[in-house]
Amino acid sequence: MLPTTRLMRSLFFAAIASFAVVSIKADTPKNVLFFLVDDLGIADLSCYGSAYHETPNLDAFAQTAARYTNSYAANPVCSPTRAAIMTGRYPTRVGISDWIPGANPPNPKLITPKIADNLALSEVTIAEHLKANGYQTYFCGKWHLGDKGHFPEDQGFDINIGGHHRGAPPGGYYAPFKNPKLENKPDDHHLTARLTKETINFLNTRNKSKPFFIYHSFYQVHTPTQGDDQFDNYFAEKAKSIENPTATRKEHDGVTRLLQSNHKYAAMVKSMDQAVGQMLDELDRLGLADDTLVIFTSDNGGLSTKPRITSTSNEPYRAGKGWCYEGGIRVPLMIRAPGKTDPGSEINTPAVSMDFFPTILGYLGLDQRPDLHMDGVNLISTIGKPNADRGPIIWHYPHYHGSTWAPGTAIRDGKWKLVQLYHYQSIELYDLSKDPSERNNLAKQRPEKVRELRKLLAQIQKDSKAELPYPNPNYKE
């Protein structure tokens, strides 16, 4: 009989105990600056291989941090991943397996699970837990985890700037922003610049008697792909040298963009990078960098697959946002934990969104709370073991999505990944160590591995309260 998920997690903790680093002194106040970028793909940064986009500030940050090469979002769309970050739990445990409120096509072949329209107030978030431990908590940007009564200020944040129920900026990226949680100002121009000013202002006006938890959640680079007028022309000119810039590959019922050549998207990436640089510079200027854990990541893969050509490319990884292939779930992750991470290091251990809750607690010297963050692993404990195994991870997305994804799920265990497509009634198996692009389906050659992973997947689905789609009795071909 296979061990339960909780037991597997306990075994993992036992395995890493032998190389766990020395804990931080409890009397040393530490801060947290968490950057979450919306829809940023694994290949969108220069330090992750982009030749067209330019991210000098994040490239420089990577030289001071640990860069993860096998990092994943908890889900290929935003709201579930955001719930996983907040709770340290699989999003299915909190009833959010799709973006809120989700959307179904007419005449679906499968009936998909209903989802909660908010993160329940009964859930204990990382912000609530840190606030209870004396932290000043600040949120800025995109929330997308519920409407009025379920905003960031209702989930443990002392301050909420710009966080409401919408997943995209209601007024776009140029003023007026039309954001109900963001007061208009006379000098407003670009949303990202405005939110950056707000976070810098918090750093300067915060209660200095308390450590802080800053959660800066960019609306960028989510659609609308409006660019940034200070960089648009530069990237439009740069794109002229790219041969066959709109090349695509068919992906089931959609097409995947193969090259990064969208000048407005590149401008969005550039202005996001500029904003990160400004906030990190302010951290340095205030003398806070040596006492602040900085995490930078994304909520899902880049938007590369749609019915028609779209924003970016995640090559060499397959598909993009909305898909359980690697392009939809692999994301950049960089962690700078002063005194812990080796500057410029590369870590190949898989990581996932649920890990941030226990990682933050681990760095701050607070006790772990596996009763809360039951599906996460303290990544601080993997430092020094860049190829450690962290046990299986699943991505359960039993919904239809505008990217042309149809209900399915996936599991990774070590080098092996199984993708189960409920809509197409098919099973795929990949050896990611040899085939990270997921092009060589080994399901027929390795039936024993398929059986093993399907059994493990079903077990974790049951443990994490994952609901399955079922046939639509009214479906018509």
Coordinates of C-alpha atoms in Angstrom, one line a residue:
M1 CA 0.0 0.0 0.0
L2 CA 1.3 3.5 -0.9
P3 CA 1.9 5.9 2.0
T4 CA -0.5 8.8 2.5
T5 CA 0.5 12.3 1.3
R6 CA 1.0 13.4 4.9
L7 CA 3.2 10.5 5.6
M8 CA 5.2 11.1 2.4
R9 CA 5.7 14.7 3.6
S10 CA 6.8 13.6 7.0
L11 CA 9.4 11.3 5.3
F12 CA 10.6 14.2 3.3
F13 CA 11.1 16.4 6.4
A14 CA 13.0 13.5 8.0
A15 CA 15.2 13.1 5.0
I16 CA 16.2 16.8 4.8
A17 CA 16.7 17.2 8.5
S18 CA 20.3 15.9 8.1
F19 CA 21.2 18.9 6.0
A20 CA 18.9 21.6 7.4
V21 CA 20.6 24.9 8.0
V22 CA 20.9 26.5 11.4
S23 CA 17.7 28.4 12.4
I24 CA 17.7 32.1 12.7
K25 CA 17.9 33.6 16.1
A26 CA 14.4 34.3 17.4
D27 CA 15.4 37.7 18.7
T28 CA 16.5 39.0 15.3
P29 CA 13.5 40.6 13.5
K30 CA 13.3 39.6 9.9
N31 CA 11.1 41.0 7.1
V32 CA 9.5 39.5 4.0
L33 CA 9.1 41.1 0.5
F34 CA 7.1 38.8 -1.7
F35 CA 6.8 39.6 -5.4
L36 CA 4.1 37.8 -7.4
V37 CA 3.8 38.5 -11.1
D38 CA 0.6 37.6 -13.0
D39 CA 1.0 35.2 -16.0
L40 CA 4.8 35.6 -16.2
G41 CA 6.2 32.6 -18.1
I42 CA 9.3 30.5 -17.2
A43 CA 11.1 31.8 -20.3
D44 CA 10.1 35.5 -20.0
L45 CA 13.2 36.6 -18.1
S46 CA 16.7 37.1 -19.5
C47 CA 18.1 35.1 -16.6
Y48 CA 15.8 32.2 -17.6
G49 CA 16.8 32.3 -21.2
S50 CA 14.8 35.0 -23.0
A51 CA 16.8 36.6 -25.8
Y52 CA 14.1 39.2 -26.7
H53 CA 12.8 40.4 -23.4
E54 CA 15.1 42.5 -21.2
T55 CA 15.2 42.2 -17.4
P56 CA 18.4 43.7 -16.1
N57 CA 17.1 44.2 -12.6
L58 CA 15.9 40.7 -12.1
D59 CA 19.1 39.4 -13.8
A60 CA 21.1 41.3 -11.1
F61 CA 18.8 40.0 -8.4
A62 CA 19.4 36.4 -9.6
Q63 CA 23.1 36.9 -8.9
T64 CA 22.3 37.6 -5.2
A65 CA 19.7 34.9 -4.9
A66 CA 19.0 31.2 -5.4
R67 CA 17.4 30.6 -8.8
Y68 CA 15.1 27.5 -9.0
T69 CA 14.9 25.6 -12.3
N70 CA 12.1 23.3 -11.4
S71 CA 9.6 25.6 -9.8
Y72 CA 5.9 25.3 -10.3
A73 CA 2.7 27.2 -9.8
A74 CA 0.0 25.1 -8.0
N75 CA -2.3 25.4 -10.9
P76 CA -2.1 26.7 -14.5
V77 CA -4.5 29.6 -13.7
C78 CA -4.4 32.4 -11.2
S79 CA -7.0 32.1 -8.4
P80 CA -6.1 28.5 -7.3
T81 CA -2.4 29.3 -7.2
R82 CA -3.1 32.5 -5.1
A83 CA -5.1 30.4 -2.7
A84 CA -2.2 27.9 -2.4
I85 CA 0.2 30.7 -1.6
M86 CA -2.0 32.1 1.0
T87 CA -2.8 28.8 2.7
G88 CA 0.1 26.4 2.0
R89 CA -2.5 23.9 0.8
Y90 CA -3.5 22.4 -2.5
P91 CA -6.2 24.7 -4.0
T92 CA -8.6 21.8 -4.1
R93 CA -8.6 21.7 -0.3
V94 CA -10.1 25.2 -0.3
G95 CA -12.6 24.5 -3.1
I96 CA -10.8 26.8 -5.7
S97 CA -9.7 24.7 -8.6
D98 CA -10.4 27.3 -11.3
W99 CA -10.0 31.1 -11.7
I100 CA -12.9 32.9 -10.0
P101 CA -15.6 32.7 -11.3
G102 CA -14.5 30.5 -14.2
A103 CA -16.3 29.9 -17.5
N104 CA -17.7 26.9 -19.2
P105 CA -18.3 26.5 -23.0
P106 CA -21.7 25.8 -24.3
N107 CA -22.6 22.1 -24.7
P108 CA -19.6 20.8 -22.7
K109 CA -18.7 17.1 -23.0
L110 CA -18.0 17.0 -19.3
I111 CA -19.7 18.6 -16.3
T112 CA -16.9 20.3 -14.3
P113 CA -16.8 20.7 -10.5
K114 CA -18.3 23.8 -8.9
I115 CA -15.8 26.2 -7.3
A116 CA -16.0 28.6 -4.3
D117 CA -16.2 32.2 -5.3
N118 CA -13.9 33.3 -2.5
L119 CA -11.2 32.1 -0.2
A120 CA -13.2 31.2 2.9
L121 CA -12.6 33.4 6.0
S122 CA -12.1 30.2 8.0
E123 CA -8.9 29.6 6.2
V124 CA -5.8 30.8 8.1
T125 CA -3.6 32.8 5.6
I126 CA 0.1 33.5 5.9
A127 CA -0.8 37.1 6.4
E128 CA -3.1 36.3 9.4
H129 CA -0.4 34.0 10.9
L130 CA 2.3 36.6 10.6
K131 CA 0.1 39.4 11.9
A132 CA -0.6 37.2 15.0
N133 CA 3.1 37.0 15.4
G134 CA 3.6 40.8 15.5
Y135 CA 4.1 41.5 11.8
Q136 CA 2.8 44.6 10.0
T137 CA 1.1 43.2 6.8
Y138 CA 0.8 45.0 3.5
F139 CA -0.9 44.0 0.3
C140 CA -0.6 45.8 -3.1
G141 CA -1.9 44.8 -6.5
K142 CA -4.0 41.9 -7.7
W143 CA -6.0 39.8 -5.3
H144 CA -8.7 37.8 -7.2
L145 CA -9.7 35.6 -4.2
G146 CA -13.1 37.0 -3.6
D147 CA -15.4 40.1 -3.5
K148 CA -16.3 42.5 -0.8
G149 CA -16.0 40.8 2.6
H150 CA -13.2 38.6 1.3
F151 CA -10.6 41.3 0.3
P152 CA -7.0 41.3 1.6
E153 CA -8.0 43.4 4.6
D154 CA -10.4 40.6 5.5
Q155 CA -7.7 37.9 5.3
G156 CA -5.0 39.3 7.5
F157 CA -3.5 42.4 5.7
D158 CA -3.4 45.7 7.7
I159 CA -3.2 47.6 4.4
N160 CA -4.8 46.8 1.0
I161 CA -3.9 48.9 -2.0
G162 CA -5.5 47.9 -5.3
G163 CA -6.7 44.4 -4.3
H164 CA -10.3 43.5 -5.2
H165 CA -12.3 40.8 -7.0
R166 CA -11.2 41.4 -10.6
G167 CA -8.4 39.4 -12.2
A168 CA -7.4 42.0 -14.8
P169 CA -7.1 45.8 -14.2
P170 CA -10.6 47.1 -14.8
G171 CA -9.4 50.3 -16.5
G172 CA -6.4 48.8 -18.2
Y173 CA -2.8 49.8 -17.4
Y174 CA -3.2 53.5 -18.1
A175 CA -5.1 56.1 -16.0
P176 CA -7.9 56.3 -15.0
F177 CA -7.5 52.9 -13.5
K178 CA -11.1 52.4 -12.4
N179 CA -9.9 50.3 -9.4
P180 CA -12.3 50.5 -6.4
K181 CA -9.4 49.9 -4.0
L182 CA -7.1 52.5 -5.5
E183 CA -7.7 56.2 -5.1
N184 CA -7.1 58.3 -8.2
K185 CA -4.2 60.8 -8.1
P186 CA -3.5 63.7 -10.4
D187 CA -0.1 62.3 -11.5
D188 CA -1.4 58.8 -12.4
H189 CA -0.2 57.4 -15.7
H190 CA 0.8 53.8 -15.6
L191 CA -0.6 51.3 -13.1
T192 CA 2.6 49.4 -12.4
A193 CA 4.4 52.7 -11.7
R194 CA 1.7 53.8 -9.4
L195 CA 1.6 50.6 -7.4
T196 CA 5.4 50.7 -7.1
K197 CA 5.2 54.2 -5.6
E198 CA 2.7 52.9 -3.1
T199 CA 5.0 50.1 -1.9
I200 CA 8.0 52.4 -1.7
N201 CA 5.9 54.8 0.4
F202 CA 4.9 52.0 2.7
L203 CA 8.6 51.1 3.2
N204 CA 9.2 54.7 4.3
T205 CA 6.1 55.2 6.4
R206 CA 5.7 51.8 8.0
N207 CA 5.6 51.2 11.8
K208 CA 9.4 50.7 12.4
S209 CA 8.8 49.0 15.7
K210 CA 7.4 46.0 13.8
P211 CA 8.9 43.7 11.1
F212 CA 6.9 43.7 7.9
F213 CA 5.4 41.3 5.4
I214 CA 4.9 43.0 2.0
Y215 CA 3.0 41.1 -0.7
H216 CA 3.4 43.0 -3.9
S217 CA 1.2 41.3 -6.5
F218 CA 1.6 42.7 -10.0
Y219 CA -1.4 43.0 -12.3
Q220 CA 1.2 42.7 -15.1
V221 CA 1.8 40.9 -17.3
H222 CA -1.8 39.8 -17.5
T223 CA -3.9 40.9 -20.5
P224 CA -4.8 43.5 -21.8
T225 CA -1.4 43.5 -23.5
Q226 CA -1.0 47.3 -23.5
G227 CA 2.7 47.6 -23.2
D228 CA 4.3 50.6 -21.6
D229 CA 4.7 53.7 -23.7
Q230 CA 8.3 54.4 -22.5
F231 CA 9.4 51.0 -24.0
D232 CA 7.0 50.2 -26.8
N233 CA 8.9 51.7 -29.7
Y234 CA 12.2 50.2 -28.6
F235 CA 10.9 46.6 -28.6
A236 CA 8.9 47.2 -31.8
E237 CA 12.2 48.0 -33.5
K238 CA 14.0 45.1 -31.8
A239 CA 11.4 42.7 -33.1
K240 CA 12.1 43.6 -36.7
S241 CA 15.3 41.4 -36.6
I242 CA 13.4 38.3 -35.6
E243 CA 12.8 35.8 -38.4
N244 CA 9.3 34.3 -38.7
P245 CA 8.2 36.1 -35.5
T246 CA 4.7 34.7 -35.4
A247 CA 5.6 31.0 -35.8
T248 CA 3.1 28.6 -34.1
R249 CA 2.6 24.9 -33.4
K250 CA -0.8 23.2 -33.1
E251 CA -1.7 22.1 -29.6
H252 CA -4.9 20.0 -29.6
D253 CA -7.6 22.6 -30.5
G254 CA -5.3 25.6 -30.1
V255 CA -2.0 27.0 -31.3
T256 CA 1.1 27.7 -29.3
R257 CA 3.4 30.7 -30.0
L258 CA 7.0 29.5 -30.6
L259 CA 8.9 32.8 -30.4
Q260 CA 8.9 35.9 -28.2
S261 CA 8.3 38.8 -30.5
N262 CA 5.3 40.7 -29.1
H263 CA 6.7 44.2 -28.5
K264 CA 4.0 45.4 -26.2
Y265 CA 4.3 42.3 -24.0
A266 CA 8.1 42.8 -23.9
A267 CA 7.5 46.4 -22.8
M268 CA 5.2 45.0 -20.0
V269 CA 7.9 42.6 -18.9
K270 CA 10.5 45.5 -19.0
S271 CA 8.4 47.9 -16.9
M272 CA 7.7 45.1 -14.3
D273 CA 11.4 44.5 -14.1
Q274 CA 12.0 48.2 -13.6
A275 CA 9.5 48.3 -10.8
V276 CA 11.1 45.3 -9.0
G277 CA 14.5 47.1 -9.3
Q278 CA 13.1 50.3 -7.8
M279 CA 11.6 48.5 -4.8
L280 CA 14.8 46.5 -4.2
D281 CA 16.9 49.7 -4.5
E282 CA 14.7 51.3 -1.8
L283 CA 15.2 48.2 0.4
D284 CA 18.9 48.8 0.0
R285 CA 18.7 52.5 0.6
L286 CA 16.9 52.0 3.8
G287 CA 19.4 49.4 5.0
L288 CA 16.8 46.6 5.1
A289 CA 18.2 44.2 2.5
D290 CA 20.3 42.1 5.0
D291 CA 17.2 41.5 7.1
T292 CA 14.6 40.8 4.5
L293 CA 13.7 37.6 2.8
V294 CA 12.8 38.3 -0.9
I295 CA 10.8 35.9 -3.0
F296 CA 10.0 36.5 -6.7
T297 CA 7.7 34.2 -8.6
S298 CA 4.6 33.9 -10.9
D299 CA 1.1 32.5 -10.5
N300 CA 1.1 30.3 -13.7
G301 CA 2.9 29.9 -17.0
G302 CA 2.9 32.5 -19.8
L303 CA 0.0 32.9 -22.1
S304 CA 1.3 31.2 -25.2
T305 CA -1.6 28.9 -26.2
K306 CA -5.0 30.1 -27.5
P307 CA -7.3 29.6 -30.5
R308 CA -5.1 32.2 -32.2
I309 CA -1.6 33.6 -31.6
T310 CA -1.2 35.3 -28.3
S311 CA 1.3 37.1 -26.0
T312 CA 4.5 35.1 -25.3
S313 CA 6.3 31.8 -25.8
N314 CA 7.4 29.3 -23.1
E315 CA 9.7 27.3 -25.4
P316 CA 11.2 24.8 -24.9
Y317 CA 8.3 23.9 -22.6
R318 CA 5.0 22.8 -24.0
A319 CA 1.9 25.0 -24.2
G320 CA 1.1 27.7 -21.6
K321 CA -1.3 29.3 -19.2
G322 CA -4.3 27.1 -18.7
W323 CA -2.5 23.8 -19.5
C324 CA -1.0 21.2 -17.2
Y325 CA 1.9 20.7 -19.6
E326 CA 5.2 22.3 -18.4
G327 CA 4.6 25.6 -20.1
G328 CA 1.4 26.2 -18.2
I329 CA 2.8 25.4 -14.7
R330 CA 6.6 26.0 -14.7
V331 CA 7.4 29.5 -13.4
P332 CA 10.4 31.5 -12.4
L333 CA 11.4 31.4 -8.8
M334 CA 14.2 33.3 -7.1
I335 CA 14.7 33.4 -3.3
R336 CA 17.2 35.6 -1.5
A337 CA 17.4 34.6 2.1
P338 CA 20.3 36.5 3.6
G339 CA 22.6 34.2 5.5
K340 CA 21.0 31.1 3.9
T341 CA 21.0 31.2 0.1
D342 CA 24.2 31.1 -1.8
P343 CA 24.2 34.1 -4.2
G344 CA 24.0 33.1 -7.8
S345 CA 23.2 29.5 -7.0
E346 CA 20.9 27.2 -9.0
I347 CA 18.6 24.8 -7.3
N348 CA 17.0 21.9 -9.2
T349 CA 14.8 20.6 -6.4
P350 CA 11.1 20.9 -7.4
A351 CA 9.2 23.7 -5.6
V352 CA 5.6 24.7 -5.7
S353 CA 3.3 27.5 -4.5
M354 CA 2.3 25.7 -1.3
D355 CA 6.0 25.9 -0.2
F356 CA 6.1 29.6 0.5
F357 CA 4.1 29.5 3.7
P358 CA 6.4 27.1 5.5
T359 CA 9.5 28.7 3.8
I360 CA 8.6 32.1 5.2
L361 CA 8.1 30.7 8.7
G362 CA 11.4 28.8 8.5
Y363 CA 13.4 31.8 7.6
L364 CA 11.7 34.0 10.2
G365 CA 12.5 31.5 12.9
L366 CA 8.8 30.8 13.6
D367 CA 7.5 27.3 14.3
Q368 CA 6.3 25.3 11.4
R369 CA 2.5 24.8 11.3
P370 CA 1.9 21.6 9.2
D371 CA -1.7 21.7 10.4
L372 CA -2.0 24.9 8.2
H373 CA 0.5 24.5 5.4
M374 CA 0.0 20.8 5.1
D375 CA 1.0 20.5 1.5
G376 CA 4.1 22.7 1.6
V377 CA 7.8 22.2 2.2
N378 CA 10.2 24.6 3.8
L379 CA 12.5 25.4 0.9
I380 CA 15.1 26.8 3.2
S381 CA 15.8 23.2 4.2
T382 CA 16.7 22.3 0.6
I383 CA 19.6 24.7 0.4
G384 CA 22.8 22.8 0.1
K385 CA 21.0 19.9 -1.6
P386 CA 20.2 21.4 -5.0
N387 CA 18.9 18.0 -6.4
A388 CA 16.9 16.9 -3.4
D389 CA 13.6 15.1 -4.0
R390 CA 10.6 16.7 -2.4
G391 CA 8.0 14.0 -3.2
P392 CA 5.1 14.0 -5.7
I393 CA 3.2 17.1 -6.8
I394 CA -0.2 17.2 -8.6
W395 CA -1.9 19.8 -10.7
H396 CA -5.6 19.3 -10.8
Y397 CA -7.4 21.4 -13.4
P398 CA -10.8 19.6 -14.2
H399 CA -12.1 22.7 -16.1
Y400 CA -12.4 24.1 -19.5
H401 CA -10.3 27.2 -20.2
G402 CA -10.1 29.8 -22.9
S403 CA -6.6 28.6 -23.8
T404 CA -8.4 25.6 -25.3
W405 CA -7.4 23.3 -22.4
A406 CA -10.1 20.7 -21.6
P407 CA -10.5 19.0 -18.2
G408 CA -7.5 17.1 -17.0
T409 CA -4.9 16.6 -14.3
A410 CA -1.2 15.8 -13.9
I411 CA 1.3 14.4 -11.4
R412 CA 5.1 14.7 -11.2
D413 CA 7.1 12.3 -9.1
G414 CA 10.8 12.6 -9.4
K415 CA 11.7 12.6 -13.1
W416 CA 8.3 11.1 -14.2
K417 CA 5.2 13.1 -15.1
L418 CA 1.8 11.7 -16.0
V419 CA -0.9 13.8 -17.7
Q420 CA -4.4 12.5 -17.6
L421 CA -6.8 14.2 -20.1
Y422 CA -10.4 13.5 -19.0
H423 CA -11.9 15.2 -22.0
Y424 CA -9.9 13.3 -24.5
Q425 CA -9.8 10.1 -22.5
S426 CA -6.1 9.7 -22.8
I427 CA -3.0 9.2 -20.7
E428 CA 0.4 10.5 -21.4
L429 CA 3.7 9.7 -19.6
Y430 CA 7.0 11.7 -19.9
D431 CA 10.5 11.4 -18.6
L432 CA 11.3 15.1 -17.8
S433 CA 15.0 14.4 -17.3
K434 CA 15.3 13.5 -21.0
D435 CA 12.2 15.2 -22.4
P436 CA 11.3 18.4 -20.6
S437 CA 9.4 19.5 -23.8
E438 CA 6.9 16.6 -23.3
R439 CA 7.1 15.3 -26.9
N440 CA 7.8 11.6 -26.4
N441 CA 4.8 9.9 -24.8
L442 CA 6.0 6.8 -23.1
A443 CA 2.7 5.5 -21.8
K444 CA 2.6 2.5 -24.0
Q445 CA 6.2 1.6 -23.4
R446 CA 6.0 1.9 -19.6
P447 CA 2.6 0.6 -18.5
E448 CA 3.9 -0.3 -15.0
K449 CA 4.9 3.4 -14.4
V450 CA 1.5 4.6 -15.7
R451 CA -0.3 2.3 -13.2
E452 CA 2.0 3.4 -10.4
L453 CA 1.5 7.1 -11.1
R454 CA -2.3 6.8 -11.7
K455 CA -2.6 5.1 -8.3
L456 CA -0.6 7.8 -6.6
L457 CA -2.5 10.5 -8.4
A458 CA -5.8 9.1 -7.3
Q459 CA -4.6 8.8 -3.7
I460 CA -3.5 12.4 -3.6
Q461 CA -6.6 13.6 -5.3
K462 CA -8.7 11.9 -2.6
D463 CA -6.5 13.2 0.2
S464 CA -6.6 16.8 -1.2
K465 CA -10.4 16.7 -1.8
A466 CA -10.1 17.0 -5.6
E467 CA -13.4 16.6 -7.4
L468 CA -13.5 15.0 -10.8
P469 CA -15.6 16.0 -13.9
Y470 CA -18.2 13.6 -15.2
P471 CA -20.0 13.0 -18.5
N472 CA -22.7 15.5 -19.5
P473 CA -25.9 13.5 -20.2
N474 CA -27.1 16.3 -22.5
Y475 CA -23.9 16.5 -24.5
K476 CA -24.4 16.5 -28.3
E477 CA -21.5 15.9 -30.8

